[in-house]
Amino acid sequence: MKILTVLLPLLIFHCSQIQWRPASLAVERGWSETGKNIVQTEVIYEEKDAWNPLNGTTHKKNYRTKFRIYEISGPGNDSGDPPIYSYEVGSWTLPGSVYFHSATNRLFWIQGTNDEYGGSIRFPAVWSPKGFHSFEPKNFQKENQTIFQFVPSPDGGKAAIILGKLKSDLEIESPMLIIADVNGQSSSYDRSYFEFPLAKWEETPEFRIRWSENSNLLYVRVQDQVFKTNEKSKKLEEAKEFPVCFYPASSFGPVGISPGGRGGDSDIARDMEPPPFKRYKDKPLVKSLNQTKDCSQ
């Protein structure tokens, strides 16, 4: 009887550990192009411990993502007011992929389709509280392609996308650059996107895309070469000169992990990171990759 008395609480504790329970990832934050809005992204899921503690991880399912968009009342201040827009999708979103554009009221992100967080089955998505029906990734993304980059232009009207087939050794086969129209101005008879095959692509600093300040050009770095393109040329041309910065890739976007705080599901105050995109300029133009630098600081 004494043994049962001792073991029963341990058994109850162990059973509670293998029950599904709510969990979430750290809240991410991103600035809009005006600096007047921020978007907070919170990935929520259910988890339970594995039977074998040596697994070192938990089982996870039922991913959801909550977007909350806030107005900033002053420079560097979060008023703590409720979000002006909230939106939820029924899966995870890729870290660092969420953008909100104030002028067009468009939210951009890369979304998964199953419970394999960060897995290769994912697609680009766009939403607007004002209504949005013009962006259809099935027009250009094939079933066996993984999306690696999804970067909207500074004016919010276009998006640059890198697609490819992800092999078992994580090499990217048949990489493709897509420039897609997200304005919804193309008719059903027009092609609302342009595609450009790339010789190679890796998710490393030697491979970058970068919009021009006025959204007219896209610069593409492929190792030690830089190309440029737009809708008019419909081809990749070698760039004789290019902006000194290839990061950030657009005039707005994610700034990384946000500390938990007011504006999400917590009431704890937090510091506000300043927008790093106000210094987004094309000039000075340079002619050598040795002259490029990270301009997020």
XYZ file of C-alpha atoms in Angstrom:
297
model
C 0.000 0.000 0.000
C 2.872 2.342 0.857
C 4.505 1.528 -2.475
C 1.268 2.366 -4.303
C 1.046 5.642 -2.398
C 4.545 6.557 -3.544
C 4.168 5.391 -7.131
C 0.711 6.847 -7.829
C 1.805 10.529 -7.891
C 4.756 9.589 -10.121
C 2.432 7.738 -12.487
C 0.015 10.660 -12.632
C 2.903 13.065 -13.311
C 4.271 10.848 -16.070
C 0.872 10.510 -17.736
C 0.402 14.271 -17.646
C 3.694 14.678 -19.484
C 2.524 12.546 -22.389
C -0.765 14.397 -22.860
C -1.102 16.939 -25.643
C -0.670 20.499 -24.326
C -0.643 23.958 -25.954
C 2.706 25.515 -26.889
C 4.079 28.283 -29.090
C 7.299 29.566 -30.606
C 8.877 32.907 -29.769
C 6.979 35.834 -31.279
C 8.643 37.328 -34.368
C 8.317 40.947 -35.399
C 8.673 42.872 -38.655
C 8.492 46.545 -39.643
C 6.447 47.935 -42.524
C 8.028 50.171 -45.186
C 6.738 53.358 -43.512
C 7.789 52.410 -39.999
C 4.200 53.108 -38.905
C 3.197 49.454 -38.530
C 4.662 46.284 -37.147
C 3.467 42.731 -37.704
C 3.845 40.150 -34.963
C 3.843 36.494 -35.926
C 3.129 33.758 -33.397
C 3.245 30.078 -34.325
C 1.025 27.957 -32.050
C 0.839 24.167 -31.831
C 0.177 21.213 -29.529
C 2.961 19.062 -28.144
C 3.591 16.101 -25.876
C 6.714 14.378 -24.621
C 8.010 11.304 -26.380
C 7.837 7.960 -24.560
C 11.600 7.714 -24.873
C 13.214 10.693 -23.071
C 16.428 10.091 -25.026
C 14.698 11.433 -28.144
C 15.436 14.917 -26.863
C 12.361 16.435 -28.484
C 8.575 16.414 -28.318
C 5.835 15.335 -30.705
C 4.035 18.305 -32.290
C 0.792 18.718 -34.253
C -2.003 21.122 -35.194
C 0.153 24.110 -36.135
C -1.515 27.505 -36.489
C -0.118 30.998 -37.048
C -1.533 34.227 -35.646
C -0.664 37.541 -37.318
C -1.257 40.778 -35.397
C -0.651 44.129 -37.081
C -0.172 47.227 -34.917
C 0.082 50.939 -35.470
C 3.037 52.607 -33.782
C 1.992 55.822 -32.051
C 5.480 57.324 -31.942
C 9.094 56.542 -32.822
C 10.302 53.600 -30.772
C 7.056 53.331 -28.785
C 4.449 50.614 -28.657
C 1.206 52.116 -27.412
C -0.092 48.755 -26.237
C -3.342 49.331 -28.128
C -5.128 46.337 -29.660
C -3.996 45.301 -33.144
C -5.645 47.087 -36.052
C -5.750 43.783 -37.973
C -5.600 40.159 -36.881
C -5.446 37.132 -39.118
C -4.910 33.405 -38.546
C -3.872 30.569 -40.859
C -4.061 26.850 -40.199
C -0.385 25.954 -40.394
C 3.137 27.129 -39.533
C 4.945 29.970 -41.268
C 8.626 29.965 -42.162
C 10.748 32.053 -39.741
C 11.851 35.376 -41.186
C 9.390 35.224 -44.093
C 6.629 37.614 -42.943
C 6.287 41.117 -44.455
C 3.579 43.777 -44.032
C 3.275 46.675 -46.500
C 1.447 49.690 -45.079
C 0.632 51.506 -48.331
C -1.097 48.516 -49.918
C -2.257 46.804 -46.693
C -0.717 43.512 -47.857
C 0.679 40.764 -45.695
C 3.203 38.350 -47.278
C 4.510 35.074 -45.851
C 5.715 31.529 -46.614
C 3.307 28.904 -45.260
C 3.629 25.183 -44.589
C 0.971 22.600 -45.345
C 1.514 19.875 -42.727
C 2.928 19.239 -39.240
C 6.534 19.018 -40.459
C 7.644 22.419 -39.157
C 10.068 24.093 -41.579
C 9.623 21.230 -44.057
C 9.981 21.425 -47.810
C 6.238 21.396 -48.605
C 5.345 25.093 -48.427
C 4.048 27.925 -50.598
C 3.959 31.743 -50.798
C 0.816 33.512 -49.602
C -0.614 37.052 -49.612
C -3.546 38.469 -47.624
C -5.069 41.900 -47.212
C -7.804 43.088 -44.825
C -9.099 45.135 -47.779
C -9.699 41.968 -49.811
C -7.197 40.175 -52.006
C -7.781 37.541 -54.691
C -5.179 38.071 -57.406
C -2.181 36.026 -56.233
C -2.208 32.338 -57.180
C 1.080 30.467 -56.585
C -0.236 27.381 -58.408
C 0.305 29.346 -61.622
C 4.070 28.984 -61.278
C 4.965 26.644 -58.368
C 5.007 22.957 -59.251
C 4.238 20.231 -56.716
C 7.852 19.063 -56.451
C 9.256 22.564 -55.920
C 10.188 24.119 -52.581
C 10.092 27.868 -52.035
C 13.233 29.354 -50.455
C 12.808 33.115 -50.866
C 9.700 35.309 -51.066
C 10.564 39.013 -51.018
C 8.032 41.731 -51.949
C 9.199 44.875 -53.760
C 9.377 48.214 -51.909
C 6.152 49.389 -53.593
C 4.333 46.184 -52.598
C 3.278 45.444 -56.178
C 5.667 42.616 -57.078
C 7.385 39.729 -55.352
C 10.650 37.925 -56.088
C 10.541 34.178 -55.458
C 13.234 31.501 -55.510
C 11.981 27.958 -56.180
C 13.806 24.665 -56.609
C 13.764 20.929 -56.001
C 15.261 20.089 -52.611
C 17.269 16.862 -52.810
C 17.929 14.471 -49.906
C 21.439 15.910 -49.476
C 19.841 19.417 -49.240
C 21.248 20.462 -52.611
C 18.849 22.679 -54.591
C 18.224 21.286 -58.060
C 16.845 23.310 -61.017
C 16.571 26.643 -59.150
C 14.185 29.177 -60.668
C 13.674 32.892 -60.083
C 10.075 34.105 -60.353
C 8.916 37.719 -60.456
C 5.193 37.681 -59.736
C 2.659 40.490 -60.042
C 0.664 40.922 -56.835
C -1.320 43.978 -57.942
C -4.029 41.931 -59.627
C -3.881 44.120 -62.730
C -3.143 41.317 -65.197
C -6.105 39.876 -67.061
C -6.726 36.151 -67.281
C -5.124 36.254 -70.741
C -1.903 37.841 -69.491
C 0.951 36.079 -67.817
C 1.130 37.569 -64.328
C 4.659 36.307 -63.670
C 8.062 35.931 -65.309
C 10.496 33.082 -64.699
C 14.270 32.913 -65.046
C 16.284 29.663 -64.667
C 19.333 30.021 -62.419
C 22.579 28.118 -62.867
C 22.810 27.472 -59.121
C 21.278 28.513 -55.804
C 22.239 27.988 -52.173
C 20.810 29.469 -49.002
C 24.104 31.205 -48.127
C 25.321 34.850 -48.143
C 26.893 34.280 -51.588
C 23.381 33.934 -53.045
C 21.130 36.970 -52.602
C 18.250 38.857 -54.186
C 17.787 42.591 -53.715
C 15.144 45.000 -55.005
C 16.062 48.441 -56.292
C 14.788 51.365 -54.247
C 12.106 52.247 -56.833
C 11.072 48.569 -57.408
C 12.027 48.753 -61.100
C 14.945 46.319 -60.923
C 15.788 43.113 -59.130
C 19.459 42.338 -58.502
C 20.466 38.696 -58.152
C 23.793 37.603 -56.709
C 24.910 34.091 -57.719
C 28.260 33.475 -56.029
C 30.760 35.884 -57.645
C 28.375 37.263 -60.297
C 25.565 39.814 -60.107
C 22.653 39.959 -62.545
C 19.715 42.329 -62.921
C 16.268 41.962 -64.442
C 12.806 43.510 -64.684
C 9.499 42.857 -66.422
C 10.549 44.764 -69.555
C 13.805 42.924 -70.236
C 12.355 39.503 -69.344
C 15.910 38.158 -69.037
C 18.798 38.127 -66.604
C 21.574 40.496 -67.615
C 24.964 40.892 -66.007
C 24.989 43.986 -63.816
C 28.010 46.227 -64.407
C 27.217 48.067 -61.185
C 24.885 47.340 -58.305
C 23.905 48.621 -54.833
C 26.450 48.362 -52.054
C 23.936 46.438 -49.925
C 22.359 43.062 -50.690
C 20.875 42.829 -47.216
C 18.163 43.743 -46.415
C 16.521 42.584 -49.636
C 13.662 45.103 -49.557
C 12.694 48.335 -47.813
C 10.695 46.496 -45.126
C 10.434 43.114 -43.502
C 11.297 40.916 -40.521
C 13.751 41.987 -37.837
C 14.065 38.621 -36.115
C 12.883 37.203 -32.836
C 10.914 39.527 -30.611
C 11.009 39.223 -26.829
C 7.678 38.208 -25.371
C 5.655 41.240 -24.387
C 2.589 43.420 -24.727
C 0.817 43.023 -28.049
C 0.876 39.232 -28.129
C -0.533 36.967 -25.455
C 1.538 38.591 -22.710
C 1.239 41.864 -20.761
C 4.951 42.255 -20.035
C 6.482 45.471 -21.403
C 9.324 45.134 -23.910
C 11.835 47.267 -25.774
C 11.153 48.155 -29.390
C 13.829 47.520 -32.010
C 14.220 50.526 -34.361
C 13.319 49.977 -38.030
C 16.529 49.016 -39.875
C 15.065 49.778 -43.320
C 14.959 53.592 -43.315
C 18.481 53.604 -44.746
C 17.446 51.477 -47.728
C 19.099 53.194 -50.712
C 20.525 52.108 -54.055
C 23.465 54.481 -53.935
C 26.345 54.298 -53.731
C 26.518 51.848 -56.625
C 29.611 49.653 -56.709
C 31.294 47.483 -59.346
C 32.855 44.807 -57.164
C 31.348 42.374 -54.671
C 34.304 43.125 -52.405
C 32.716 46.536 -51.844
C 29.310 45.206 -50.728
C 28.266 45.077 -47.079
C 25.392 44.289 -44.720
C 23.379 47.511 -44.383
C 20.909 46.347 -41.745
C 22.994 47.958 -38.996
